[in-house]
C-alpha cells in the first residue's frame, strides 16, 4: 500500500508534504509497524521530519496543536480511553467538524466517565470493608466475603483491561 506514495526515484512523493491531515494520518499509521517493514520505517522518518517542520514554523495552522500532540504522544502508543479526551478537544477546533459525531463522542465519554466513577466508589467501599475485617475479632460470613471479593478480586483484571482498547 505504501509503495503508491513513492515517486519514480523510489522516494516518498513531495506532494504529501502539503497534505497535513494526510501526513498526520501517515505518521499515526506508521506506529502500527512491525519489525522488518523498511518502507514504513522510511515513512515514519519522512512524516516525522515534515510534521516537525510544521510545528517549527510559527504560523497558526488549524492542525498545529494536534500535530504537536501526535509528535509527543502518538495515538496508538497511548491509552485509547485517555486519548479520546484529546481528540475530542482537537475536533472542537476543526471548522469542518461533524457536530453530530462530536456530540455523540462527548456523550459517550461522559457516560464512560460516570461508569468509571461508580466503579471507583464500589471499589474505595469494598476496600474499606476489607480494612474493617482486619480486626481479629471479626470474621465475615461467606456471603459478605464473596460480595466484597468479587469487587476487590477483579481489580487486577480491570487494571489490565483499562490499558487495552475496547473491542
Coordinates of N, CA and C in Angstrom, one line a residue:
X1 N 0.8 -1.2 0.0 CA 0.0 0.0 0.0 C 0.9 1.3 0.0
X2 N 2.0 1.2 0.8 CA 2.8 2.4 0.9 C 3.6 2.7 -0.4
X3 N 3.8 1.7 -1.2 CA 4.5 1.9 -2.5 C 3.9 2.9 -3.4
X4 N 2.6 3.1 -3.3 CA 1.9 4.0 -4.2 C 2.3 5.5 -3.8
X5 N 2.9 5.7 -2.7 CA 3.3 7.0 -2.3 C 4.7 7.4 -2.7
X6 N 5.3 6.4 -3.4 CA 6.7 6.7 -3.9 C 6.7 7.2 -5.3
X7 N 7.7 8.0 -5.6 CA 7.9 8.6 -7.0 C 8.8 7.6 -7.8
X8 N 9.1 8.1 -9.0 CA 10.0 7.3 -9.9 C 11.4 7.0 -9.4
X9 N 11.8 7.9 -8.4 CA 13.2 7.6 -7.8 C 13.1 6.8 -6.5
X10 N 11.9 6.2 -6.3 CA 11.7 5.4 -5.1 C 11.7 6.2 -3.8
X11 N 11.4 7.5 -3.9 CA 11.4 8.3 -2.7 C 9.9 8.6 -2.4
X12 N 9.6 8.9 -1.2 CA 8.2 9.3 -0.9 C 8.0 10.6 -1.6
X13 N 6.8 10.7 -2.2 CA 6.5 11.9 -3.0 C 6.4 13.2 -2.2
X14 N 6.9 14.2 -2.8 CA 6.8 15.5 -2.1 C 5.4 16.1 -2.0
X15 N 4.5 15.6 -2.8 CA 3.1 16.1 -2.8 C 2.4 15.8 -1.4
X16 N 3.0 14.8 -0.7 CA 2.4 14.5 0.6 C 2.7 15.7 1.6
X17 N 3.7 16.4 1.4 CA 4.1 17.5 2.3 C 3.0 18.5 2.5
X18 N 2.3 18.8 1.4 CA 1.3 19.9 1.5 C 0.0 19.4 2.1
X19 N -0.2 18.1 2.2 CA -1.4 17.5 2.8 C -1.2 17.1 4.3
X20 N -1.4 18.1 5.1 CA -1.1 18.0 6.6 C -1.9 16.9 7.2
X21 N -3.3 16.9 7.0 CA -4.1 15.8 7.5 C -3.6 14.4 7.1
X22 N -3.2 14.3 5.8 CA -2.7 13.1 5.3 C -1.4 12.7 5.9
X23 N -0.5 13.7 6.1 CA 0.8 13.5 6.7 C 0.6 13.0 8.1
X24 N -0.3 13.6 8.8 CA -0.6 13.2 10.2 C -1.2 11.8 10.3
X25 N -2.0 11.4 9.3 CA -2.6 10.1 9.3 C -1.4 9.1 9.0
X26 N -0.6 9.4 8.0 CA 0.6 8.6 7.7 C 1.5 8.4 8.9
X27 N 1.7 9.5 9.6 CA 2.5 9.4 10.9 C 1.9 8.4 11.9
X28 N 0.6 8.6 12.1 CA -0.1 7.8 13.1 C -0.1 6.3 12.7
X29 N -0.3 6.1 11.4 CA -0.3 4.7 10.8 C 1.0 4.0 11.0
X30 N 2.1 4.8 10.8 CA 3.5 4.1 10.9 C 3.8 3.6 12.3
X31 N 3.0 4.0 13.3 CA 3.2 3.5 14.6 C 2.6 2.1 14.8
X32 N 2.0 1.6 13.8 CA 1.5 0.2 13.8 C 2.4 -0.8 13.2
X33 N 3.7 -0.3 12.9 CA 4.6 -1.1 12.2 C 5.1 -2.3 13.0
X34 N 5.6 -3.3 12.3 CA 6.2 -4.4 12.9 C 7.7 -4.5 12.4
X35 N 8.4 -5.4 13.0 CA 9.9 -5.5 12.6 C 10.0 -5.9 11.1
X36 N 11.0 -5.2 10.5 CA 11.3 -5.5 9.1 C 10.5 -4.8 8.0
X37 N 9.7 -3.9 8.4 CA 8.9 -3.1 7.4 C 9.6 -1.9 7.1
X38 N 10.6 -2.0 6.2 CA 11.5 -0.9 5.9 C 10.8 0.3 5.3
X39 N 9.8 0.1 4.5 CA 9.1 1.2 3.8 C 8.3 2.0 4.9
X40 N 7.8 1.3 5.9 CA 7.1 2.0 7.0 C 8.1 2.8 7.9
X41 N 9.3 2.2 8.1 CA 10.3 3.0 8.8 C 10.7 4.3 8.1
X42 N 10.8 4.2 6.7 CA 11.0 5.3 5.9 C 9.9 6.3 6.0
X43 N 8.7 5.8 6.0 CA 7.5 6.7 6.1 C 7.4 7.4 7.4
X44 N 7.8 6.7 8.5 CA 7.9 7.3 9.8 C 8.9 8.5 9.9
X45 N 10.1 8.2 9.3 CA 11.1 9.3 9.3 C 10.6 10.5 8.5
X46 N 10.1 10.2 7.3 CA 9.6 11.2 6.4 C 8.5 12.1 7.1
X47 N 7.5 11.4 7.6 CA 6.4 12.1 8.2 C 6.8 12.9 9.5
X48 N 7.7 12.3 10.3 CA 8.2 12.9 11.5 C 8.9 14.2 11.1
X49 N 9.8 14.2 10.1 CA 10.5 15.3 9.7 C 9.6 16.5 9.2
X50 N 8.6 16.1 8.4 CA 7.7 17.1 7.9 C 6.8 17.7 8.9
X51 N 6.3 16.8 9.8 CA 5.4 17.3 10.9 C 6.2 18.2 11.9
X52 N 7.5 17.9 12.1 CA 8.3 18.7 13.0 C 8.5 20.1 12.3
X53 N 8.6 20.1 11.0 CA 8.8 21.4 10.3 C 7.5 22.3 10.4
X54 N 6.4 21.6 10.4 CA 5.1 22.3 10.6 C 5.1 23.0 12.0
X55 N 5.5 22.2 13.0 CA 5.5 22.7 14.4 C 6.5 23.8 14.5
X56 N 7.6 23.7 13.8 CA 8.7 24.7 13.9 C 8.3 26.1 13.3
X57 N 7.5 26.0 12.3 CA 7.0 27.3 11.8 C 6.0 27.9 12.7
X58 N 6.1 29.2 12.9 CA 5.2 29.8 13.9 C 3.9 30.3 13.3
X59 N 3.5 29.7 12.1 CA 2.3 30.1 11.5 C 1.1 29.4 12.2
X60 N 0.0 30.1 12.4 CA -1.2 29.5 13.0 C -1.8 28.5 12.1
X61 N -1.6 27.2 12.2 CA -2.2 26.2 11.4 C -3.3 25.5 12.2
X62 N -4.5 25.2 11.6 CA -5.5 24.6 12.4 C -5.2 23.3 13.0
X63 N -4.3 22.5 12.4 CA -4.0 21.2 13.0 C -2.7 21.2 13.8
X64 N -2.1 22.4 14.0 CA -0.8 22.5 14.7 C -0.8 21.9 16.1
X65 N -1.9 22.1 16.9 CA -1.9 21.5 18.2 C -2.0 20.0 18.2
X66 N -2.8 19.5 17.2 CA -2.9 18.1 17.0 C -1.6 17.5 16.6
X67 N -0.9 18.1 15.7 CA 0.4 17.7 15.2 C 1.4 17.7 16.4
X68 N 1.4 18.7 17.2 CA 2.3 18.8 18.3 C 2.1 17.6 19.3
X69 N 0.8 17.4 19.6 CA 0.4 16.3 20.5 C 0.8 15.0 19.9
X70 N 0.5 14.7 18.6 CA 0.8 13.4 18.0 C 2.3 13.2 18.0
X71 N 3.2 14.2 17.8 CA 4.6 14.0 17.9 C 5.1 13.6 19.3
X72 N 4.4 14.2 20.3 CA 4.7 13.9 21.7 C 4.2 12.5 22.1
X73 N 2.9 12.2 21.7 CA 2.2 11.0 22.1 C 1.4 10.5 20.9
X74 N 1.9 9.6 20.1 CA 1.1 9.0 19.0 C -0.1 8.3 19.6
X75 N -1.2 8.4 18.9 CA -2.4 7.8 19.4 C -2.3 6.3 19.8
X76 N -1.6 5.6 18.9 CA -1.6 4.1 19.1 C -0.6 3.7 20.2
X77 N 0.2 4.6 20.7 CA 1.1 4.3 21.8 C 0.5 4.8 23.2
X78 N -0.7 5.4 23.1 CA -1.3 5.9 24.3 C -2.4 4.9 24.8
X79 N -3.1 5.3 25.8 CA -4.2 4.5 26.3 C -5.5 5.1 25.6
X80 N -6.1 4.3 24.7 CA -7.2 4.9 23.9 C -8.3 5.6 24.7
X81 N -8.6 5.0 25.9 CA -9.7 5.7 26.7 C -9.2 7.0 27.2
X82 N -7.9 7.3 27.3 CA -7.5 8.6 27.7 C -7.2 9.5 26.5
X83 N -6.8 8.9 25.4 CA -6.6 9.7 24.2 C -7.9 10.3 23.6
X84 N -9.0 9.7 23.9 CA -10.3 10.2 23.4 C -10.5 11.7 23.8
X85 N -10.1 12.0 25.0 CA -10.3 13.3 25.6 C -9.6 14.4 24.7
X86 N -8.4 14.0 24.3 CA -7.6 15.0 23.5 C -8.2 15.1 22.1
X87 N -8.6 14.0 21.5 CA -9.2 14.0 20.2 C -10.5 14.8 20.1
X88 N -11.3 14.7 21.2 CA -12.5 15.5 21.2 C -12.2 17.0 21.2
X89 N -11.2 17.4 22.0 CA -10.8 18.8 22.0 C -10.2 19.3 20.7
X90 N -9.5 18.4 20.0 CA -9.0 18.7 18.7 C -10.1 18.9 17.7
X91 N -11.1 18.0 17.8 CA -12.2 18.0 16.9 C -13.1 19.3 17.1
X92 N -13.1 19.8 18.3 CA -13.9 21.0 18.5 C -13.3 22.2 17.8
X93 N -12.0 22.2 17.6 CA -11.3 23.3 16.9 C -11.4 23.3 15.4
X94 N -11.8 22.1 14.8 CA -11.8 22.0 13.4 C -13.1 22.7 12.8
X95 N -12.9 23.4 11.8 CA -14.0 24.1 11.2 C -14.9 23.1 10.4
X96 N -14.4 22.1 9.9 CA -15.1 21.1 9.1 C -15.6 19.9 10.0
X97 N -15.8 20.1 11.2 CA -16.2 19.0 12.1 C -17.6 18.6 11.9
X98 N -17.9 17.3 12.2 CA -19.2 16.8 12.2 C -19.8 16.9 13.6
X99 N -20.7 17.9 13.7 CA -21.3 18.3 15.0 C -22.0 17.1 15.7
X100 N -22.7 16.3 14.9 CA -23.4 15.1 15.4 C -22.5 14.1 16.0
X101 N -21.4 13.8 15.3 CA -20.4 12.9 15.7 C -19.7 13.4 17.0
X102 N -19.4 14.7 17.0 CA -18.7 15.3 18.1 C -19.6 15.2 19.4
X103 N -20.9 15.5 19.2 CA -21.9 15.4 20.4 C -21.9 13.9 20.9
X104 N -22.0 13.0 20.0 CA -22.0 11.6 20.4 C -20.7 11.2 21.1
X105 N -19.6 11.6 20.6 CA -18.3 11.3 21.3 C -18.3 11.9 22.7
X106 N -18.7 13.1 22.8 CA -18.8 13.8 24.2 C -19.7 13.0 25.1
X107 N -20.9 12.6 24.6 CA -21.8 11.9 25.4 C -21.3 10.6 25.8
X108 N -20.7 9.8 24.9 CA -20.1 8.5 25.2 C -19.0 8.7 26.3
X109 N -18.1 9.7 26.1 CA -17.1 10.0 27.0 C -17.6 10.3 28.4
X110 N -18.7 11.1 28.5 CA -19.3 11.4 29.8 C -20.0 10.2 30.4
X111 N -20.6 9.3 29.6 CA -21.2 8.1 30.1 C -20.1 7.2 30.7
X112 N -19.1 7.0 29.9 CA -18.0 6.1 30.4 C -17.3 6.7 31.7
X113 N -17.2 8.0 31.7 CA -16.6 8.6 32.9 C -17.4 8.4 34.1
X114 N -18.7 8.5 34.0 CA -19.6 8.2 35.1 C -19.6 6.7 35.6
X115 N -19.5 5.9 34.6 CA -19.4 4.4 34.9 C -18.1 4.2 35.7
X116 N -17.0 4.8 35.2 CA -15.7 4.6 35.9 C -15.7 5.1 37.4
X117 N -16.4 6.3 37.5 CA -16.5 6.9 38.9 C -17.4 6.0 39.8
X118 N -18.4 5.4 39.3 CA -19.2 4.4 40.1 C -18.4 3.2 40.5
X119 N -17.6 2.7 39.5 CA -16.7 1.6 39.8 C -15.7 1.9 40.9
X120 N -15.2 3.1 40.8 CA -14.2 3.5 41.8 C -14.9 3.6 43.2
X121 N -16.1 4.1 43.3 CA -16.8 4.1 44.5 C -17.0 2.7 45.1
X122 N -17.5 1.9 44.2 CA -17.7 0.5 44.6 C -16.5 -0.2 45.1
X123 N -15.3 0.2 44.5 CA -14.1 -0.4 44.8 C -13.7 -0.2 46.2
X124 N -13.2 2.2 46.6 CA -12.8 2.9 47.9 C -13.5 2.2 49.0
X125 N -15.3 1.5 48.7 CA -16.2 1.0 49.7 C -15.8 -0.4 50.1
X126 N -15.5 -1.3 49.0 CA -15.1 -2.7 49.2 C -13.8 -2.8 50.0
X127 N -12.8 -1.9 49.6 CA -11.6 -2.0 50.3 C -11.7 -1.5 51.8
X128 N -12.6 -0.5 52.0 CA -12.8 -0.1 53.4 C -13.4 -1.2 54.2
X129 N -14.3 -2.0 53.6 CA -14.9 -3.2 54.3 C -13.8 -4.2 54.6
X130 N -12.9 -4.4 53.7 CA -11.8 -5.4 54.0 C -10.9 -4.9 55.1
X131 N -10.7 -3.5 55.2 CA -9.9 -3.0 56.3 C -10.6 -3.2 57.6
X132 N -11.9 -3.1 57.6 CA -12.7 -3.4 58.9 C -12.5 -4.8 59.3
X133 N -12.4 -5.7 58.3 CA -12.3 -7.1 58.6 C -10.9 -7.5 59.2
X134 N -10.0 -6.5 59.1 CA -8.6 -6.8 59.7 C -8.7 -6.9 61.2
X135 N -9.8 -6.4 61.8 CA -10.0 -6.6 63.2 C -10.1 -8.1 63.6
X136 N -9.2 -8.6 64.4 CA -9.1 -10.0 64.6 C -10.4 -10.6 65.3
X137 N -11.2 -9.8 65.8 CA -12.4 -10.3 66.4 C -13.6 -10.5 65.5
X138 N -13.4 -10.1 64.2 CA -14.5 -10.2 63.2 C -14.1 -11.1 62.1
X139 N -15.0 -12.1 61.8 CA -14.8 -13.0 60.7 C -16.1 -12.8 59.9
X140 N -15.9 -12.4 58.6 CA -17.0 -12.2 57.7 C -17.7 -13.5 57.4
X141 N -19.0 -13.4 57.1 CA -19.7 -14.6 56.6 C -19.2 -14.9 55.1
X142 N -19.5 -16.0 54.6 CA -19.1 -16.3 53.2 C -19.8 -15.4 52.3
X143 N -21.1 -15.1 52.5 CA -21.8 -14.1 51.7 C -21.2 -12.8 51.7
X144 N -20.8 -12.3 52.9 CA -20.1 -11.0 52.9 C -18.8 -11.0 52.2
X145 N -18.0 -12.0 52.4 CA -16.7 -12.1 51.8 C -16.8 -12.2 50.3
X146 N -17.7 -13.0 49.8 CA -17.9 -13.1 48.3 C -18.4 -11.8 47.7
X147 N -19.2 -11.1 48.3 CA -19.7 -9.9 47.7 C -18.6 -8.8 47.6
X148 N -17.7 -8.8 48.6 CA -16.6 -7.9 48.6 C -15.5 -8.4 47.7
X149 N -15.2 -9.7 47.7 CA -14.1 -10.2 47.0 C -14.4 -10.2 45.5
X150 N -15.6 -10.2 45.1 CA -16.0 -10.0 43.7 C -15.5 -8.7 43.1
X151 N -15.5 -7.7 43.9 CA -15.1 -6.3 43.5 C -13.6 -6.2 43.6
X152 N -13.0 -6.5 44.8 CA -11.6 -6.3 45.0 C -10.7 -7.3 44.3
X153 N -11.3 -8.5 44.1 CA -10.5 -9.5 43.4 C -10.4 -9.2 41.9
X154 N -11.3 -8.5 41.3 CA -11.2 -8.1 39.9 C -10.4 -6.9 39.6
X155 N -9.8 -6.3 40.6 CA -9.0 -5.1 40.4 C -7.9 -5.3 39.4
X156 N -7.1 -6.4 39.5 CA -6.0 -6.6 38.6 C -6.5 -6.8 37.2
X157 N -7.6 -7.5 37.0 CA -8.1 -7.7 35.7 C -8.6 -6.4 35.1
X158 N -9.3 -5.6 35.9 CA -9.8 -4.3 35.4 C -8.6 -3.3 35.1
X159 N -7.6 -3.4 35.8 CA -6.4 -2.5 35.5 C -5.8 -2.9 34.2
X160 N -5.7 -4.2 33.9 CA -5.1 -4.6 32.7 C -6.1 -4.2 31.5
X161 N -7.4 -4.5 31.7 CA -8.3 -4.2 30.7 C -8.4 -2.7 30.4
X162 N -8.1 -1.8 31.3 CA -8.1 -0.4 31.1 C -7.1 0.1 30.2
X163 N -6.0 -0.7 30.0 CA -4.9 -0.3 29.1 C -5.1 -0.9 27.7
X164 N -6.2 -1.5 27.4 CA -6.4 -2.0 26.0 C -7.7 -1.4 25.4
X165 N -7.6 -1.2 24.1 CA -8.8 -0.5 23.5 C -10.0 -1.4 23.6
X166 N -11.2 -0.8 23.5 CA -12.4 -1.6 23.5 C -12.5 -2.4 22.2
X167 N -13.0 -3.6 22.3 CA -13.0 -4.4 21.2 C -14.3 -4.4 20.5

